[in-house]
Coordinates of C-alpha atoms and ligand atoms in Angstrom, one line a residue:
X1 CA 83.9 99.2 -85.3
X2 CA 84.4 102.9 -85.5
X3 CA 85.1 104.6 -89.0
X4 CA 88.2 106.2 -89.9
X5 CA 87.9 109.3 -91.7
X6 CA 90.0 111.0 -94.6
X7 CA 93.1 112.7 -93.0
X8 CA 92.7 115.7 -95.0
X9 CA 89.8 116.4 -93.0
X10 CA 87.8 120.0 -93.4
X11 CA 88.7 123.8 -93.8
X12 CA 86.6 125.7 -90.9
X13 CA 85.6 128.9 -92.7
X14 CA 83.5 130.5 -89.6
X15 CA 80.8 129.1 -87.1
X16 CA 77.4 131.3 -86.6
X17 CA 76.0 131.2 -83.0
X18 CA 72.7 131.5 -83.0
X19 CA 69.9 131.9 -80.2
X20 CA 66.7 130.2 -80.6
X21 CA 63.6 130.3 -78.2
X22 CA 61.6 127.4 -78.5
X23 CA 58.5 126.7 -76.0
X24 CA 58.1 123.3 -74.4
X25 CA 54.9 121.6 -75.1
X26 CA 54.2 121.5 -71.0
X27 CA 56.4 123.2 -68.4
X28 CA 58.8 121.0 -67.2
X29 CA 59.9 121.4 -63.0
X30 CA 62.6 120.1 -61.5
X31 CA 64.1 120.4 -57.7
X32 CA 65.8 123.0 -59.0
X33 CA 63.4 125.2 -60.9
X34 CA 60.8 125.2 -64.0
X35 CA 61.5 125.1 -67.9
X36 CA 58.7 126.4 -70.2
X37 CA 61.2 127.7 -72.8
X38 CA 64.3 126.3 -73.8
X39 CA 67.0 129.0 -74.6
X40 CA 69.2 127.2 -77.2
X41 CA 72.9 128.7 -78.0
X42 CA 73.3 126.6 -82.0
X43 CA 76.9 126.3 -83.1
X44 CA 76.7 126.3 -87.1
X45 CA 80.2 125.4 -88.6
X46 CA 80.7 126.6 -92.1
X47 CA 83.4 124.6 -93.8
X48 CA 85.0 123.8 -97.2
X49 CA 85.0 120.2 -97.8
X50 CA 86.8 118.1 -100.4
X51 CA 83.7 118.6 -102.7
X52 CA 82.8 122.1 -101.5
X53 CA 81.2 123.6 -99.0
X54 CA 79.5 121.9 -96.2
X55 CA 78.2 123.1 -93.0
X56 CA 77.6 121.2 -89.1
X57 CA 75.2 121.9 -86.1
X58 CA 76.0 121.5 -82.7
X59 CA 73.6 122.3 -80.1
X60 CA 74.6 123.5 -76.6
X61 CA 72.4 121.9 -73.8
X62 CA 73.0 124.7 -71.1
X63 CA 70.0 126.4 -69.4
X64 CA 69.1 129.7 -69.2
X65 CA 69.8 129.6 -65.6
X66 CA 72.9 128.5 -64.2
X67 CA 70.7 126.0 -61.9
X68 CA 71.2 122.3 -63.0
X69 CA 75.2 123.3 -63.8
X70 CA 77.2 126.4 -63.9
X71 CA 76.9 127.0 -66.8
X72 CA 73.8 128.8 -69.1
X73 CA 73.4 130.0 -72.2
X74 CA 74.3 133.3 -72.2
X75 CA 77.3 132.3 -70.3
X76 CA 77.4 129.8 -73.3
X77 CA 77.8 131.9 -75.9
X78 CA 80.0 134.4 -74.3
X79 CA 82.7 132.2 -73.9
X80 CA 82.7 130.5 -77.2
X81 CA 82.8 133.8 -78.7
X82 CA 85.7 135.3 -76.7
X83 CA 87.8 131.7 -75.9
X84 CA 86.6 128.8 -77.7
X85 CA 86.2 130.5 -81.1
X86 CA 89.7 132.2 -81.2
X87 CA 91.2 128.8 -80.0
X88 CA 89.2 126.6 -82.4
X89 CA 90.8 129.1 -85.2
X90 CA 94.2 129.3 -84.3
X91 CA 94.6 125.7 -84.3
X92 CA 93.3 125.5 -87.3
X93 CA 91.2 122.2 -86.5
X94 CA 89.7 120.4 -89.1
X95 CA 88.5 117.2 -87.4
X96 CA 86.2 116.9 -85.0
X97 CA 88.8 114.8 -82.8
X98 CA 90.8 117.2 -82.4
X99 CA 88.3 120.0 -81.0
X100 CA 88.8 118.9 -77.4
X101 CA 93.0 119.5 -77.5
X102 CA 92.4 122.8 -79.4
X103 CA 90.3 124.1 -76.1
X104 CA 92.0 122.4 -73.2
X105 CA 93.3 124.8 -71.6
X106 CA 90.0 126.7 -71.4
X107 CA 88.6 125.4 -68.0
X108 CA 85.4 123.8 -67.6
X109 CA 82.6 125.3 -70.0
X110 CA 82.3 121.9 -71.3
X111 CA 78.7 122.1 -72.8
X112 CA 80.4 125.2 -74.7
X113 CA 82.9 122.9 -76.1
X114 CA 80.9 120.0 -77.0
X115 CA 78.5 121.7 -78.6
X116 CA 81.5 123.1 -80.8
X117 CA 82.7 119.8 -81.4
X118 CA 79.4 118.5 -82.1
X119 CA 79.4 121.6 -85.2
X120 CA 82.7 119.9 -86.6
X121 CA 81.9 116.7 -86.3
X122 CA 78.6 116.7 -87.8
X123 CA 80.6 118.8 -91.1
X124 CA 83.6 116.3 -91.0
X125 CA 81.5 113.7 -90.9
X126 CA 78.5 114.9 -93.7
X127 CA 81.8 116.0 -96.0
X128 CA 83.0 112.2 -95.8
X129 CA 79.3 111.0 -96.0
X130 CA 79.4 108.6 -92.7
X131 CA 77.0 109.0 -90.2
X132 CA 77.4 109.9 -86.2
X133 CA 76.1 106.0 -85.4
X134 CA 78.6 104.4 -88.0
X135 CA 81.6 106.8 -86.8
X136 CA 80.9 106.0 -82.7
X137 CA 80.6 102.3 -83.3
X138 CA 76.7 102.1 -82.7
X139 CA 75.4 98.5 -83.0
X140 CA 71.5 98.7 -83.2
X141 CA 69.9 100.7 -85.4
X142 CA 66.8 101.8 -83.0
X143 CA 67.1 102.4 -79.0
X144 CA 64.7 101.7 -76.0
X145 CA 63.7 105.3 -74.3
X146 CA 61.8 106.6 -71.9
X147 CA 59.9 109.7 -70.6
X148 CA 61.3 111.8 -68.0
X149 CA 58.1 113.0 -65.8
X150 CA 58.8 116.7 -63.7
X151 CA 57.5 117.6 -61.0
X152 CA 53.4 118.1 -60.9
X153 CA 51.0 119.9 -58.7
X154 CA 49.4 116.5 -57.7
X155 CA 49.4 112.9 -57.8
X156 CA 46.5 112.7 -59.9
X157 CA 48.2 114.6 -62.6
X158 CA 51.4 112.6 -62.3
X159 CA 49.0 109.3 -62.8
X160 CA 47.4 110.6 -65.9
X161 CA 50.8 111.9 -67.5
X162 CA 52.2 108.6 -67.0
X163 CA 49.1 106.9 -68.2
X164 CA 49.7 108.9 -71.0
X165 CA 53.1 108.2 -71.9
X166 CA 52.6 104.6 -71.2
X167 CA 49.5 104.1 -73.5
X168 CA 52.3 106.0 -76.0
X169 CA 54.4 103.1 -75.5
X170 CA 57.5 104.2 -73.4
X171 CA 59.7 101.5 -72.2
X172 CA 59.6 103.0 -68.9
X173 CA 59.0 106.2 -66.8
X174 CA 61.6 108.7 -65.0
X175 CA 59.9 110.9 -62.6
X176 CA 61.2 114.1 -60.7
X177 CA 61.5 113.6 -57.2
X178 CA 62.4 116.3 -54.1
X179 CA 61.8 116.0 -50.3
X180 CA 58.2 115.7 -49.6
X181 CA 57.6 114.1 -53.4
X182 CA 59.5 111.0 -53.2
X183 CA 57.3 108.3 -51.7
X184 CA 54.2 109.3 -52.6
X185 CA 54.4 110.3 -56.5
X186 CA 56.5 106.3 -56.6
X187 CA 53.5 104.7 -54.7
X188 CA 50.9 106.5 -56.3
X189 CA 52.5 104.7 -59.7
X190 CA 53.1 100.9 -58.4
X191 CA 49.7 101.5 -57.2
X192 CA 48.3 102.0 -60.4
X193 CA 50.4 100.8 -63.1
X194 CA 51.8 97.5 -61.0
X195 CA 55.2 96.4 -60.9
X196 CA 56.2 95.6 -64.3
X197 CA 56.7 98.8 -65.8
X198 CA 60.4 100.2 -65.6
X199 CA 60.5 103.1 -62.7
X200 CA 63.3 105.0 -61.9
X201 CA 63.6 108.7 -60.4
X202 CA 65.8 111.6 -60.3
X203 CA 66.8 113.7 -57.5
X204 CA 68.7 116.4 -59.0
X205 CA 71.2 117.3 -56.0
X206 CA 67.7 117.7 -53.8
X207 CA 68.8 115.2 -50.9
X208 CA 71.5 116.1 -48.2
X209 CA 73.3 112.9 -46.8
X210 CA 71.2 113.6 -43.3
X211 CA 68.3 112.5 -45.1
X212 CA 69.2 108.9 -46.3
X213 CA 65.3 107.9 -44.7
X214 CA 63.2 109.0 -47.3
X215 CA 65.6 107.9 -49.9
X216 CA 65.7 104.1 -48.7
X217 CA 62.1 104.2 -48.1
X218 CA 61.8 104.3 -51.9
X219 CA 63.3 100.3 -51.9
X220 CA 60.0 98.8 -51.6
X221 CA 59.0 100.6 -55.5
X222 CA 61.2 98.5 -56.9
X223 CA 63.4 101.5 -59.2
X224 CA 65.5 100.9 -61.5
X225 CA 67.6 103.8 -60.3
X226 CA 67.8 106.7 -58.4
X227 CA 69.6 109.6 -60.2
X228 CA 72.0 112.1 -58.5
X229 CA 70.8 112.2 -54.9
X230 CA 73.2 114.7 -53.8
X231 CA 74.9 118.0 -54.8
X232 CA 77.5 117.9 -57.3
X233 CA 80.7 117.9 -55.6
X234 CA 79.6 114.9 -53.1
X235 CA 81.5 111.5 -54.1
X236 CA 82.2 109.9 -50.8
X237 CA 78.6 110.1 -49.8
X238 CA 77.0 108.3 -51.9
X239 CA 79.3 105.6 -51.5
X240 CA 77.5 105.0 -48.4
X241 CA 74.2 105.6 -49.7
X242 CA 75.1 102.3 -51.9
X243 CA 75.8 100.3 -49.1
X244 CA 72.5 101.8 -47.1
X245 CA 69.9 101.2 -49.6
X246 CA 68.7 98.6 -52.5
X247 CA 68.0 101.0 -55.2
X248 CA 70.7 101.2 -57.6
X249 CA 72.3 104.3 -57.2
X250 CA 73.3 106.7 -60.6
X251 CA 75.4 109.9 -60.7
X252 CA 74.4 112.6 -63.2
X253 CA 75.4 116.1 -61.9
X254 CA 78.6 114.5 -60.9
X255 CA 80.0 112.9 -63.5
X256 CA 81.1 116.2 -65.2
X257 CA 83.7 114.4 -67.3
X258 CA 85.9 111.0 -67.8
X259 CA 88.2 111.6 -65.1
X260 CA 85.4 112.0 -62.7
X261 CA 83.5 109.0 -64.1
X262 CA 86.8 106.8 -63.5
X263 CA 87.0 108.3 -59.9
X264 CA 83.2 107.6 -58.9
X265 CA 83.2 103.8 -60.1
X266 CA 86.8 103.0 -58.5
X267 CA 85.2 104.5 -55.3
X268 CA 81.6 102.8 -55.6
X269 CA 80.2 106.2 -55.7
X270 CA 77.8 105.2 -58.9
X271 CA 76.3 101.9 -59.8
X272 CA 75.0 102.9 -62.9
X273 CA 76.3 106.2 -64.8
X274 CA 74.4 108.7 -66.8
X275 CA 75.9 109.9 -69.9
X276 CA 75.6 113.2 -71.0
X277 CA 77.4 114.4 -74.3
X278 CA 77.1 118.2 -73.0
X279 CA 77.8 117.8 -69.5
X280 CA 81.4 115.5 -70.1
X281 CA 82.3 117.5 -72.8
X282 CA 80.9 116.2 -76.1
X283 CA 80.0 113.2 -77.7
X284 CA 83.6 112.1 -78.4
X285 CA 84.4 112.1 -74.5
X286 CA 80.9 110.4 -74.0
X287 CA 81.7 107.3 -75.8
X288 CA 85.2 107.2 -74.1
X289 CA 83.3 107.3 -70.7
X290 CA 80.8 104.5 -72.1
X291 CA 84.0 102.6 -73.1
X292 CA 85.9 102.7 -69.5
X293 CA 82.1 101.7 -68.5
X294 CA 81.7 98.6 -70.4
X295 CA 85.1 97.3 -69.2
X296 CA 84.7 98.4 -65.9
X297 CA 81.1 96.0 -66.1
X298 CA 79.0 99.2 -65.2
X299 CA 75.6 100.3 -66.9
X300 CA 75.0 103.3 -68.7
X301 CA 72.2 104.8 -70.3
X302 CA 72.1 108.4 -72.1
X303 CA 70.5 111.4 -70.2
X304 CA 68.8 114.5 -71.9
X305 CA 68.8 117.6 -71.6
X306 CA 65.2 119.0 -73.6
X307 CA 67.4 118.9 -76.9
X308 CA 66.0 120.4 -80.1
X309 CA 66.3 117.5 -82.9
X310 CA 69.7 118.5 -83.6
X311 CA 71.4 117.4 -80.2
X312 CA 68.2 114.5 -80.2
X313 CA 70.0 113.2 -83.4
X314 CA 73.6 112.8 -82.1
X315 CA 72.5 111.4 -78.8
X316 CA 70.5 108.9 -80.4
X317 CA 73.7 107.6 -82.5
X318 CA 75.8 107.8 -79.3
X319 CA 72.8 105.5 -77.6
X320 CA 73.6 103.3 -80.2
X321 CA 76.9 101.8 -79.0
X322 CA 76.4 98.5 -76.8
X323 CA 77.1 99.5 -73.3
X324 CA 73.6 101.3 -73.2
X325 CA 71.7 98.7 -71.4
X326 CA 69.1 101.4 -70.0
X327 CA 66.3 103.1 -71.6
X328 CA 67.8 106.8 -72.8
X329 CA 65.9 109.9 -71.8
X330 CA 66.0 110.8 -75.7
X331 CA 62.0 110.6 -76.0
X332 CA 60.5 111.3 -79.4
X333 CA 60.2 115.1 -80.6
X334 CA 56.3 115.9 -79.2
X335 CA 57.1 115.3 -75.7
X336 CA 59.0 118.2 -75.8
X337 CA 57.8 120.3 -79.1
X338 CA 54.7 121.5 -80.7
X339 CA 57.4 121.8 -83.8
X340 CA 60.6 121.0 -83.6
X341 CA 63.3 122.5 -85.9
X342 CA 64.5 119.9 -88.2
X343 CA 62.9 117.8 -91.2
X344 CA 62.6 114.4 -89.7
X345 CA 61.8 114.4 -86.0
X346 CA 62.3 112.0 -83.7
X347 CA 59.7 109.5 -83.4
X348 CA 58.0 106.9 -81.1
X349 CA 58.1 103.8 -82.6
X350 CA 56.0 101.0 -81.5
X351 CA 58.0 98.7 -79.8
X352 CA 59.1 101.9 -77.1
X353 CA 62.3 102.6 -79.7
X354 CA 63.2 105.4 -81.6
X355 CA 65.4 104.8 -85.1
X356 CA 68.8 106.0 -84.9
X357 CA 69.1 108.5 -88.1
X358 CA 71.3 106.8 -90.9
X359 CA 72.1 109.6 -93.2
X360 CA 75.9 111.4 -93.1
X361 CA 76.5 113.4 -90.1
X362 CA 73.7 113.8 -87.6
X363 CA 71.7 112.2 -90.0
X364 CA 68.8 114.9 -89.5
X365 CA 68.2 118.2 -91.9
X366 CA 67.3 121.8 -90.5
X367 CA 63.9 123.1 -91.4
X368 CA 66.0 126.5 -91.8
X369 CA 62.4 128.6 -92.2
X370 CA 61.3 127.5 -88.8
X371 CA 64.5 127.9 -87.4
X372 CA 64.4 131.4 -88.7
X373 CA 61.0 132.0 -87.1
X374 CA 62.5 131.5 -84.0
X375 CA 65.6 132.8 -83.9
X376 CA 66.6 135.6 -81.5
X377 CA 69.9 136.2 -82.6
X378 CA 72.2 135.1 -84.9
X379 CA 76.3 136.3 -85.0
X380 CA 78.9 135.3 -87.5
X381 CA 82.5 134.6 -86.4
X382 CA 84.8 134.6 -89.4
X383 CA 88.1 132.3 -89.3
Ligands
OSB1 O1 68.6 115.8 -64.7 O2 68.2 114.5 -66.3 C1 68.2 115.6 -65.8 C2 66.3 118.0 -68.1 C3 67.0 119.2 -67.9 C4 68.0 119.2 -67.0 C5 68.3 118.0 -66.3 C6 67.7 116.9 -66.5 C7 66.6 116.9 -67.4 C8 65.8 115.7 -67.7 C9 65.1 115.7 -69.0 O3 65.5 114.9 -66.9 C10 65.4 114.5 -69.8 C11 64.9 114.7 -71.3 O4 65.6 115.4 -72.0 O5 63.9 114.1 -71.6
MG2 MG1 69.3 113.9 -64.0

C-alpha cells in the first residue's frame, strides 16, 4: 500500500542548487575512468507547507564527466537552472507527482529531473509527515546490500578489499570488470572465498558483441549477474548474449527509463534489471519500472551511484518495495565517506542489511555545518 497525500499539497517558494565536493574514502575505477571526488549538484526545495515552512533535498547522481552517461554535473546544473527551474515554476507544482509532467517536454536530462523531484517529494512528504518507504509501498524495514569493488592494480589487492568487506558482513560482492580483468579478478575470488558467497560483476559498456569469449568464460564463477556488457544503445545484442552464456544477464546503462525497461524485457535483452532512481528519471519512475518488473516475473535490485546520505536515504526506501530480490549497491556511508553529510548515516548492520530510515520524508537530517564546509557554490532560484 502506497500513501495518499493531502491534495492541497505544498507552495514551492525557490530551490537552491548547491555544489558540494566531497572525497571518496578510496578512489573508485571503473572501465570508464576513476572517481576520487564526487562532484554533487544538491537540489534544496524551499516550500510553505500547511504548518509553515518546510524544505526537501534531492541529490543529483551525475558525474563530473559525462563518461558513465551524458550527462555531468555541470551540465546538471546548467539545465535545471535555465529549463527545469522555469518549468517547475510555471506550473506551479506542488506535489512531487506531478514534477515529471511539469518537465516533459525537456528531453532527456533525467538525473536533472529526478533529482528535482526527489527536492519536492522529500518537502511534500516531511510537510504531511510520511516517510519515502511508507509513500512507495516498501515492505521490509531493512534491505540486503552489497559492496561494489572497482577496478585495482592487482589481484592481491582485490582479495584483501573483498576480505575486507566480507569480514564487514556484506551479503555479497560486485566487482568492476573490463577486457583483460574479467577471469582472473572472478577466479582469484572463488579461489579464495569459495562458492557461497554472492558474486556478480559489472562491465560498464566495456565489451563489444565480437567478444562474447571472455564473457562466457566467466560461467564456471558461478555470478549472480553480469551488469551492462555492452554500450548503451545495444538491445538486440544482448539478446543473444542471453541465449550464449549461463550468467544471468542485467542492463544498467540501458535501461535509461520505463519505456526502455518495457522494450528490453519483451525482447529478452535483460534477465534481471538494475534500478536507478537518477538514471530513469526519479524515484517515482523507479518504482513504476519495479512495478512492470514484478508483473513481468523479472528481478530487480537498486544500483548506486556513490550517493551522499541524502540520495542513500531515498534509495534505501525505494529498496524497500518487494520486487527487490537482489542485494542493492546502497552500502553503508564509510565505504564511500570519511564523513558523510547528514545526521544519521547509513549503517552496516549485522545480518549484511542496512535500516530503511522511518522518519517523514527521506527520513535522514542534513548536518548543515559540514555541508557548508564543503560547499563550492551555492545559487538561489526564487519562484
Ligand atoms: O555502474 O553501477 C555502476 C558507480 C558510479 C557509476 C556507475 C556505477 C557505480 C557503481 C557504484 O557501481 C555503486 C555504489 O554506489 O556503491
Ligand atoms: Mg553498473
Amino acid at each position: 500500500m502506497t500513501s495518499t497525500l493531502p491534495a492541497t499539497g505544498i507552495t514551492i517558494d525557490a530551490v537552491e542548487l548547491r555544489r558540494i565536493e566531497l572525497p571518496l574514502a578510496t578512489p573508485f575505477q571503473t572501465s570508464f575512468g576513476t572517481w576520487s571526488v564526487r562532484d554533487v549538484l544538491l537540489v534544496r526545495a524551499l516550500a510553505t507547507g500547511p504548518d509553515g515552512p518546510i524544505e526537501g533535498w534531492g541529490e543529483c547522481v551525475a558525474g563530473t564527466q559525462p563518461l558513465y552517461s551524458s550527462e555531468y554535473t555541470e551540465g546538471c546544473e546548467d539545465v535545471t537552472r535555465d529549463h527545469l527551474l522555469p518549468r517547475l515554476f510555471a506550473a506551479g507544482v506542488g506535489h512531487g507527482a506531478d514534477v515529471a509532467d511539469a518537465l516533459a517536454e525537456v528531453q532527456g536530462h533525467r538525473m536533472a529531473k529526478a533529482a528535482i523531484e526527489m527536492a519536492v517529494l522529500d518537502a511534500e512528504l516531511r510537510a504531511a509527515e510520511v516517510s519515502f518507504a511508507t509513500h512507495l509501498g516498501a515492505t521490509v524495514d531493512r534491505v540486503p546490500v552489497g559492496v561494489s569493488i572497482g577496478i585495482l592494480p592487482t589481484l592481491a589487492d582485490l582479495v584483501a578489499t573483498a576480505d575486507r568487506h566480507l569480514q564487514e558482513g556484506y551479503a555479497r560482492i560486485k566487482i568492476k570488470i573490463k577486457p583483460g580483468w574479467d577471469v582472473e579478478p572472478c577466479r582469484a575470488l572463488r579461489a579464495t572465498f569459495g562458492d557461497e558467497f554472492g558474486l556478480q560483476v559489472d562491465a560498464n559498456a566495456a565489451y563489444s558483441p565480437d567478444d562474447i569469449a571472455p564473457l562466457a568464460a566467466l560461467d564456471e564463477f558461478g555470478l549472480l549477474l553480469i551488469e551492462q556488457p555492452y554500450p548503451e544503445e545495444l538491445l538486440v545484442d544482448n539478446v543473444d548474449l542471453v541465449a550464449a552464456i549461463d550468467t544471468p544477464v542485467c542492463l544498467d546503462e540501458s535501461i535509461v527509463g520505463e519505456a526502455v525497461a518495457r522494450d528490453a524485457i519483451r525482447l529478452g535483452a535483460t534477465s534481471i534489471v538494475n534500478i536507478k532512481p537518477g538514471r530513469v528519471g526519479g524515484h517515482l519512475a523507479g518504482k513504476a519500472i519495479h512495478d512492470h518488473c514484478v508483473d513481468a516475473g523479472i528481478p530487480v535490485w537498486h544500483g548506486g551511484m556513490l550517493e551522499t546520505g541524502i540520495g542513500r536515504a531515498a534509495n534505501l526506501a525505494l529498496a524497500a518495495l518487494p520486487g527487490f530480490t537482489l542485494p542493492g549497491d546502497i552500502s553503508a556511508a564509510d565505504r564511500y565517506w570519511h564523513r558523510d553529510i547528514v545526521t544519521r548515516p547509513a549503517v552496516l548492520e549485522s545480518d549484511g542489511t542496512v535500516r530503511v530510515p522511518t522518519g517523514p520524508g527521506i527520513g535522514v537530517d542534513v548536518d548543515l555545518d559540514f555541508l557548508n564546509s564543503v560547499t563550492t557554490s551555492v545559487a538561489l532560484h526564487e519562484n
